[in-house]
Amino acid sequence: MKKLLLLSFVTLFILSSCSDESVLTPPENINAKNDPIASAKKELLSLVEQSKINLPYTSSNNSARTISEVGINHSAMVDFDLYNSMIDNAIDPNDYECGPTELRFYSADLRSDWDADDYFIFNNLGRFIVFDYVYLFENEDGGQYYGPDGEFTNQINRTFKDLLRFWNIPSDILLRDAHGKIFDDVEKVIKLLRVYGYPQGTAESLADLLKTIYGSDKYFNYNHPLLSFNAFAATADEFWGTPKKIVMGDGILKAYADLGFGDVAPQAILAHEYGHHVQFAKDVEFLNSPESTRKTELMADALAAYYLTHKRGSTMNWKRVQLFLEVFFEIGDCSFASNGHHGTPNQRMNAAIFGYNLANDTNVNGVIMTAEEFILLFEAELPSLIAPDAP
């Protein structure tokens, strides 16, 4: 029996001035003459309307595709929704629940020349293609590079090698790269669009148009950070034939490098995602509830901080790690009732400090705590870590 997989998409932002009806109808005011990008956008929007394509994020569309027709289980890709929500918060000018952040200002600059059509195309056809392709089809080791120009490759490879020896879990984890450059390879994009359920001819047209749009200077010739702003950990999936995996996108690495944390962010983000694999290996329970997600995410923060600052780990300076985490965590997560709640910025910092303190306490003899020992200590301390900010 075909396995039906549940989607767990975040609510996506489309310009607040546009109603559901307006985003479903291609605007008439695009000046496509002598402008190949505008022409491609106009053609893509026209194709959407004429083909009655049911995009997944137009909630007013009564004939939206069913779950079984799409079939990709994003809820099984831990942290996938977190980074998407970061971008949603950063690009929504009406959402200041957690306050403005450095990422918000950075994102605003990146999108200063976007119009409603750019948002529509990005939300419906741009933001998931990079990661869905890597998740489904990049299942072998070889040829990986990290960063648009490979600038983070040495950091990532060195850190991954260290993590494999640091924690006492099986090493059969595949680390893969994700690049906006995928839009330059229309055959790959077509392959994924076919999985989404698009007919061959429509998939070919869409892939060609997306190549034109995202290969433009406006999108940094496929390297716009928002096209690949994500990182996630995933267990093996028998249905798709995917192995245990960590995926690191260019966008999130470049964004934090641009914010001044290129010496810390690649290691810290990878260590957090590897922390989820420690949890998978040690049967930490992942439930679809705010409390469970908060627990597993805070534990991953603590595991990462322990490794990053341990004498036999990454041996990073705590003050530098703390400075990055303050910026990283200040993106904020105030959705206390959401099943994807990762903990507030203060709770996440408390968890990181807990991991640092454990590393600091063992630095004298250099002993590396087993994953089992760490998890027991963390679970005992969890009530006090969340108490100051408990909703």
Short mmCIF file of C-alpha atoms in Angstrom, two decimals:
data_model
loop_
_atom_site.label_atom_id
_atom_site.label_comp_id
_atom_site.label_asym_id
_atom_site.label_seq_id
_atom_site.Cartn_x
_atom_site.Cartn_y
_atom_site.Cartn_z
CA MET A 1 0.00 0.00 0.00
CA LYS A 2 1.36 3.35 -0.91
CA LYS A 3 2.61 5.18 2.12
CA LEU A 4 0.81 8.46 2.71
CA LEU A 5 2.98 11.11 4.29
CA LEU A 6 1.78 14.16 6.13
CA LEU A 7 2.87 17.64 5.20
CA SER A 8 3.80 20.10 7.88
CA PHE A 9 4.14 23.36 6.03
CA VAL A 10 4.43 26.63 7.87
CA THR A 11 2.04 29.44 7.07
CA LEU A 12 3.72 31.45 4.37
CA PHE A 13 3.81 35.21 4.03
CA ILE A 14 2.49 36.95 0.94
CA LEU A 15 2.39 40.73 0.91
CA SER A 16 -0.20 41.90 3.39
CA SER A 17 -1.74 44.23 0.85
CA CYS A 18 -2.66 41.30 -1.42
CA SER A 19 -5.80 39.26 -0.86
CA ASP A 20 -5.97 35.51 -1.60
CA GLU A 21 -7.81 36.29 -4.82
CA SER A 22 -5.18 38.74 -6.03
CA VAL A 23 -2.28 36.33 -5.64
CA LEU A 24 -4.13 33.70 -7.63
CA THR A 25 -4.57 36.00 -10.61
CA PRO A 26 -1.56 37.12 -12.68
CA PRO A 27 -1.35 40.91 -12.51
CA GLU A 28 -1.83 42.91 -15.68
CA ASN A 29 0.76 45.57 -14.95
CA ILE A 30 3.97 43.63 -15.57
CA ASN A 31 6.03 45.40 -18.19
CA ALA A 32 7.65 42.46 -19.93
CA LYS A 33 8.85 44.29 -23.02
CA ASN A 34 12.64 44.08 -23.36
CA ASP A 35 12.84 42.53 -19.89
CA PRO A 36 13.41 38.75 -19.93
CA ILE A 37 12.89 38.43 -16.17
CA ALA A 38 9.58 40.27 -16.22
CA SER A 39 8.59 38.23 -19.25
CA ALA A 40 9.44 34.97 -17.45
CA LYS A 41 7.44 36.02 -14.41
CA LYS A 42 4.47 36.96 -16.54
CA GLU A 43 4.63 33.67 -18.44
CA LEU A 44 4.95 31.66 -15.23
CA LEU A 45 1.97 33.37 -13.62
CA SER A 46 -0.04 32.93 -16.78
CA LEU A 47 0.88 29.24 -16.87
CA VAL A 48 -0.27 28.88 -13.29
CA GLU A 49 -3.66 30.35 -14.11
CA GLN A 50 -4.22 28.69 -17.48
CA SER A 51 -3.16 25.24 -16.27
CA LYS A 52 -5.23 25.49 -13.10
CA ILE A 53 -2.13 24.49 -11.16
CA ASN A 54 -3.02 23.91 -7.53
CA LEU A 55 -0.18 25.43 -5.54
CA PRO A 56 0.14 24.23 -1.96
CA TYR A 57 0.00 27.61 -0.22
CA THR A 58 -3.10 29.23 -1.72
CA SER A 59 -5.57 28.31 0.97
CA SER A 60 -8.52 29.84 -0.88
CA ASN A 61 -8.08 27.30 -3.69
CA ASN A 62 -10.82 24.74 -3.09
CA SER A 63 -9.25 22.15 -5.39
CA ALA A 64 -5.85 22.02 -3.68
CA ARG A 65 -3.83 18.86 -4.22
CA THR A 66 -4.25 16.11 -1.69
CA ILE A 67 -1.53 14.98 0.69
CA SER A 68 -1.00 11.71 -1.19
CA GLU A 69 -0.36 13.59 -4.43
CA VAL A 70 2.51 15.56 -2.89
CA GLY A 71 3.83 13.00 -0.45
CA ILE A 72 6.89 14.68 1.12
CA ASN A 73 6.96 14.47 4.89
CA HIS A 74 8.54 17.73 6.02
CA SER A 75 7.61 16.99 9.62
CA ALA A 76 10.17 14.18 9.54
CA MET A 77 12.91 16.65 8.63
CA VAL A 78 13.79 18.08 12.03
CA ASP A 79 14.33 21.88 12.01
CA PHE A 80 13.03 22.19 8.44
CA ASP A 81 10.02 24.20 9.62
CA LEU A 82 12.11 26.20 12.11
CA TYR A 83 14.23 27.89 9.46
CA ASN A 84 11.23 28.45 7.23
CA SER A 85 9.49 30.17 10.14
CA MET A 86 12.58 32.33 10.65
CA ILE A 87 12.21 33.61 7.12
CA ASP A 88 8.46 34.00 7.48
CA ASN A 89 8.97 36.15 10.57
CA ALA A 90 11.76 38.11 8.93
CA ILE A 91 9.75 38.97 5.82
CA ASP A 92 6.44 39.74 7.56
CA PRO A 93 6.39 43.46 8.47
CA ASN A 94 3.32 42.92 10.68
CA ASP A 95 4.93 40.29 12.91
CA TYR A 96 6.91 41.88 15.71
CA GLU A 97 5.82 39.52 18.46
CA CYS A 98 9.41 38.73 19.32
CA GLY A 99 10.78 42.07 18.24
CA PRO A 100 12.96 43.10 15.30
CA THR A 101 16.18 41.14 14.84
CA GLU A 102 19.39 41.38 12.87
CA LEU A 103 18.03 38.75 10.51
CA ARG A 104 14.95 40.88 9.85
CA PHE A 105 17.07 43.84 8.78
CA TYR A 106 19.36 41.59 6.73
CA SER A 107 16.40 39.96 5.03
CA ALA A 108 14.78 43.33 4.31
CA ASP A 109 17.88 44.44 2.44
CA LEU A 110 17.93 41.22 0.42
CA ARG A 111 14.31 41.76 -0.63
CA SER A 112 14.38 45.49 -1.22
CA ASP A 113 13.58 45.08 -4.94
CA TRP A 114 10.98 42.29 -4.66
CA ASP A 115 7.40 42.84 -5.75
CA ALA A 116 4.23 40.83 -5.06
CA ASP A 117 5.02 38.44 -7.90
CA ASP A 118 8.46 37.68 -6.50
CA TYR A 119 6.91 36.76 -3.16
CA PHE A 120 4.26 34.61 -4.80
CA ILE A 121 6.75 32.68 -6.93
CA PHE A 122 9.19 32.31 -4.03
CA ASN A 123 6.55 31.08 -1.57
CA ASN A 124 5.01 28.61 -3.96
CA LEU A 125 7.82 27.44 -6.25
CA GLY A 126 11.11 28.78 -4.90
CA ARG A 127 11.70 28.06 -1.29
CA PHE A 128 11.25 24.26 -1.05
CA ILE A 129 12.69 22.94 -4.31
CA VAL A 130 16.32 23.10 -3.18
CA PHE A 131 15.75 21.06 -0.03
CA ASP A 132 13.13 18.66 -1.29
CA TYR A 133 15.47 17.62 -4.10
CA VAL A 134 18.40 17.02 -1.76
CA TYR A 135 16.18 15.15 0.71
CA LEU A 136 14.75 12.82 -1.93
CA PHE A 137 17.56 12.34 -4.43
CA GLU A 138 21.00 13.23 -3.01
CA ASN A 139 21.58 9.96 -1.16
CA GLU A 140 25.24 9.22 -1.80
CA ASP A 141 28.48 10.70 -0.52
CA GLY A 142 30.70 12.62 -2.92
CA GLY A 143 31.08 16.02 -4.51
CA GLN A 144 29.70 18.04 -1.61
CA TYR A 145 30.72 21.64 -1.04
CA TYR A 146 29.35 24.18 1.41
CA GLY A 147 28.70 27.79 0.58
CA PRO A 148 28.05 29.25 -2.89
CA ASP A 149 31.77 29.13 -3.63
CA GLY A 150 32.69 26.34 -1.24
CA GLU A 151 33.93 28.82 1.34
CA PHE A 152 32.61 26.82 4.31
CA THR A 153 33.63 23.38 3.06
CA ASN A 154 36.70 22.92 5.25
CA GLN A 155 34.89 24.08 8.39
CA ILE A 156 31.92 21.82 7.77
CA ASN A 157 33.95 18.74 6.85
CA ARG A 158 36.32 19.15 9.79
CA THR A 159 33.46 19.66 12.23
CA PHE A 160 31.52 16.68 10.90
CA LYS A 161 34.55 14.43 11.22
CA ASP A 162 35.02 15.60 14.81
CA LEU A 163 31.35 15.05 15.66
CA LEU A 164 31.50 11.50 14.33
CA ARG A 165 34.23 10.62 16.81
CA PHE A 166 32.95 12.81 19.66
CA TRP A 167 29.54 11.28 20.33
CA ASN A 168 29.08 7.54 20.93
CA ILE A 169 26.50 6.89 18.21
CA PRO A 170 26.66 5.05 14.85
CA SER A 171 28.46 6.99 12.14
CA ASP A 172 26.16 6.05 9.24
CA ILE A 173 24.95 9.62 8.74
CA LEU A 174 25.13 11.29 5.33
CA LEU A 175 26.01 14.99 5.30
CA ARG A 176 24.73 16.74 2.17
CA ASP A 177 24.89 20.22 0.70
CA ALA A 178 22.01 22.30 -0.67
CA HIS A 179 22.47 25.08 -3.25
CA GLY A 180 20.25 27.54 -5.05
CA LYS A 181 22.30 26.53 -8.08
CA ILE A 182 19.87 23.63 -8.53
CA PHE A 183 17.65 26.02 -10.51
CA ASP A 184 20.33 26.00 -13.21
CA ASP A 185 19.78 22.26 -13.68
CA VAL A 186 16.34 22.03 -15.24
CA GLU A 187 16.39 18.22 -15.33
CA LYS A 188 16.65 18.09 -11.55
CA VAL A 189 13.89 20.64 -11.11
CA ILE A 190 11.67 18.76 -13.57
CA LYS A 191 12.31 15.52 -11.68
CA LEU A 192 11.11 17.11 -8.44
CA LEU A 193 8.13 18.87 -9.99
CA ARG A 194 7.01 15.53 -11.34
CA VAL A 195 7.10 14.18 -7.78
CA TYR A 196 4.91 17.12 -6.79
CA GLY A 197 2.41 15.89 -9.35
CA TYR A 198 2.92 18.32 -12.24
CA PRO A 199 2.52 16.93 -15.79
CA GLN A 200 5.74 16.58 -17.79
CA GLY A 201 5.08 19.50 -20.12
CA THR A 202 4.10 21.84 -17.29
CA ALA A 203 7.13 20.76 -15.26
CA GLU A 204 9.44 21.49 -18.19
CA SER A 205 7.97 24.95 -18.70
CA LEU A 206 8.12 25.80 -15.02
CA ALA A 207 11.73 24.60 -14.71
CA ASP A 208 12.82 26.75 -17.67
CA LEU A 209 11.05 29.82 -16.28
CA LEU A 210 12.45 29.33 -12.79
CA LYS A 211 15.93 29.05 -14.29
CA THR A 212 15.48 32.41 -16.00
CA ILE A 213 14.10 34.10 -12.89
CA TYR A 214 16.49 32.73 -10.27
CA GLY A 215 19.50 32.89 -12.55
CA SER A 216 19.14 36.67 -12.76
CA ASP A 217 21.23 39.30 -10.98
CA LYS A 218 18.20 40.02 -8.81
CA TYR A 219 18.60 36.56 -7.30
CA PHE A 220 22.41 36.68 -7.27
CA ASN A 221 22.62 34.20 -10.15
CA TYR A 222 20.96 31.38 -8.17
CA ASN A 223 22.79 32.30 -4.94
CA HIS A 224 20.17 34.41 -3.17
CA PRO A 225 20.37 33.30 0.50
CA LEU A 226 16.60 32.91 0.87
CA LEU A 227 16.57 30.19 -1.80
CA SER A 228 18.66 27.90 0.44
CA PHE A 229 18.10 29.23 3.95
CA ASN A 230 17.67 25.99 5.84
CA ALA A 231 19.37 23.11 7.61
CA PHE A 232 17.80 19.94 8.95
CA ALA A 233 18.35 16.45 10.31
CA ALA A 234 16.34 13.46 9.11
CA THR A 235 16.07 9.80 9.95
CA ALA A 236 16.20 7.17 7.24
CA ASP A 237 12.99 6.75 5.24
CA GLU A 238 12.24 3.36 3.69
CA PHE A 239 9.52 4.73 1.42
CA TRP A 240 11.84 7.18 -0.35
CA GLY A 241 14.99 5.11 0.20
CA THR A 242 16.77 7.95 1.98
CA PRO A 243 19.53 7.34 4.56
CA LYS A 244 20.07 9.14 7.86
CA LYS A 245 20.90 12.62 6.75
CA ILE A 246 21.92 16.15 7.66
CA VAL A 247 21.42 18.83 5.02
CA MET A 248 23.19 22.20 5.19
CA GLY A 249 21.99 24.98 2.92
CA ASP A 250 24.17 27.74 1.51
CA GLY A 251 21.73 30.47 2.50
CA ILE A 252 21.82 30.01 6.25
CA LEU A 253 25.62 29.75 6.22
CA LYS A 254 26.04 32.86 4.09
CA ALA A 255 23.47 34.87 6.05
CA TYR A 256 25.28 34.42 9.35
CA ALA A 257 28.66 34.94 7.72
CA ASP A 258 27.33 38.24 6.36
CA LEU A 259 26.20 39.10 9.89
CA GLY A 260 29.77 38.54 11.11
CA PHE A 261 29.65 34.94 12.37
CA GLY A 262 31.32 32.98 9.60
CA ASP A 263 33.87 31.63 12.09
CA VAL A 264 31.20 30.16 14.39
CA ALA A 265 27.90 29.62 12.58
CA PRO A 266 28.81 26.63 10.34
CA GLN A 267 30.12 24.63 13.30
CA ALA A 268 27.29 25.66 15.62
CA ILE A 269 24.45 24.90 13.20
CA LEU A 270 25.97 21.56 12.20
CA ALA A 271 26.56 20.61 15.86
CA HIS A 272 22.89 21.34 16.61
CA GLU A 273 21.70 19.17 13.71
CA TYR A 274 24.08 16.40 14.74
CA GLY A 275 22.60 16.69 18.23
CA HIS A 276 19.29 15.55 16.75
CA HIS A 277 21.00 12.43 15.42
CA VAL A 278 22.31 11.78 18.93
CA GLN A 279 18.68 11.91 20.03
CA PHE A 280 17.56 9.61 17.21
CA ALA A 281 20.25 7.07 18.14
CA LYS A 282 19.35 7.15 21.83
CA ASP A 283 15.59 6.92 21.29
CA VAL A 284 14.70 10.35 22.60
CA GLU A 285 10.98 10.70 21.97
CA PHE A 286 9.81 13.15 19.32
CA LEU A 287 6.11 13.95 19.71
CA ASN A 288 4.01 16.39 17.76
CA SER A 289 3.46 18.78 20.65
CA PRO A 290 4.93 22.13 21.81
CA GLU A 291 6.41 20.60 24.97
CA SER A 292 8.11 17.73 23.14
CA THR A 293 9.58 19.93 20.42
CA ARG A 294 10.82 22.42 22.99
CA LYS A 295 12.51 19.62 24.93
CA THR A 296 14.25 18.08 21.91
CA GLU A 297 15.34 21.44 20.54
CA LEU A 298 16.71 22.70 23.85
CA MET A 299 18.54 19.40 24.25
CA ALA A 300 20.08 19.81 20.78
CA ASP A 301 21.19 23.32 21.77
CA ALA A 302 22.82 21.91 24.90
CA LEU A 303 24.49 19.06 23.01
CA ALA A 304 25.88 21.54 20.50
CA ALA A 305 27.24 23.90 23.16
CA TYR A 306 28.86 20.97 24.97
CA TYR A 307 30.67 19.84 21.82
CA LEU A 308 31.59 23.35 20.65
CA THR A 309 33.33 24.30 23.89
CA HIS A 310 34.68 20.93 25.06
CA LYS A 311 38.43 20.50 25.27
CA ARG A 312 38.21 17.48 22.96
CA GLY A 313 35.46 18.90 20.80
CA SER A 314 35.62 22.07 18.76
CA THR A 315 37.41 23.93 21.60
CA MET A 316 35.73 27.20 20.66
CA ASN A 317 35.85 30.25 22.87
CA TRP A 318 32.61 30.40 24.87
CA LYS A 319 32.31 34.17 24.62
CA ARG A 320 32.38 33.93 20.84
CA VAL A 321 29.89 31.04 20.81
CA GLN A 322 27.63 32.94 23.21
CA LEU A 323 27.71 36.05 21.04
CA PHE A 324 26.60 34.06 18.00
CA LEU A 325 23.89 32.24 19.95
CA GLU A 326 22.50 35.53 21.24
CA VAL A 327 21.96 36.66 17.65
CA PHE A 328 20.82 33.24 16.46
CA PHE A 329 18.33 32.72 19.26
CA GLU A 330 17.01 36.28 19.13
CA ILE A 331 15.18 35.36 15.97
CA GLY A 332 12.66 34.41 18.61
CA ASP A 333 10.06 31.74 19.00
CA CYS A 334 7.03 33.02 20.85
CA SER A 335 4.58 30.50 19.40
CA PHE A 336 4.03 28.74 22.69
CA ALA A 337 1.03 26.74 21.42
CA SER A 338 2.68 25.69 18.16
CA ASN A 339 3.78 22.08 17.73
CA GLY A 340 7.00 23.49 16.29
CA HIS A 341 7.81 25.60 19.37
CA HIS A 342 11.58 25.52 19.91
CA GLY A 343 11.74 27.44 23.17
CA THR A 344 12.15 31.14 23.79
CA PRO A 345 15.50 32.87 23.22
CA ASN A 346 16.18 32.85 26.98
CA GLN A 347 15.33 29.16 27.32
CA ARG A 348 17.58 28.28 24.41
CA MET A 349 20.45 30.27 25.90
CA ASN A 350 19.87 28.59 29.27
CA ALA A 351 20.21 25.21 27.55
CA ALA A 352 23.41 26.29 25.79
CA ILE A 353 24.89 27.55 29.06
CA PHE A 354 24.02 24.20 30.64
CA GLY A 355 26.00 22.42 27.90
CA TYR A 356 28.91 24.83 28.24
CA ASN A 357 29.06 24.37 32.01
CA LEU A 358 29.19 20.60 31.64
CA ALA A 359 32.03 20.93 29.14
CA ASN A 360 33.86 23.37 31.37
CA ASP A 361 33.52 21.07 34.38
CA THR A 362 35.15 18.19 32.48
CA ASN A 363 37.86 20.20 30.77
CA VAL A 364 40.34 19.38 33.50
CA ASN A 365 40.48 15.69 32.67
CA GLY A 366 39.16 15.91 29.11
CA VAL A 367 36.56 13.19 29.59
CA ILE A 368 33.78 13.13 27.00
CA MET A 369 30.43 12.32 28.55
CA THR A 370 28.43 9.59 26.85
CA ALA A 371 25.25 10.61 25.09
CA GLU A 372 23.25 8.57 27.61
CA GLU A 373 24.83 10.40 30.55
CA PHE A 374 24.29 13.78 28.94
CA ILE A 375 20.63 13.11 28.18
CA LEU A 376 19.92 11.99 31.76
CA LEU A 377 21.54 15.12 33.20
CA PHE A 378 19.70 17.37 30.74
CA GLU A 379 16.30 15.84 31.46
CA ALA A 380 16.85 16.31 35.19
CA GLU A 381 17.75 19.97 34.64
CA LEU A 382 15.05 20.78 32.06
CA PRO A 383 12.44 22.14 34.52
CA SER A 384 14.84 24.78 35.77
CA LEU A 385 15.98 25.65 32.23
CA ILE A 386 12.46 26.50 31.10
CA ALA A 387 11.07 27.88 34.38
CA PRO A 388 12.08 31.57 33.90
CA ASP A 389 10.25 31.76 30.58
CA ALA A 390 7.55 29.11 30.91
CA PRO A 391 4.36 30.41 29.26
#
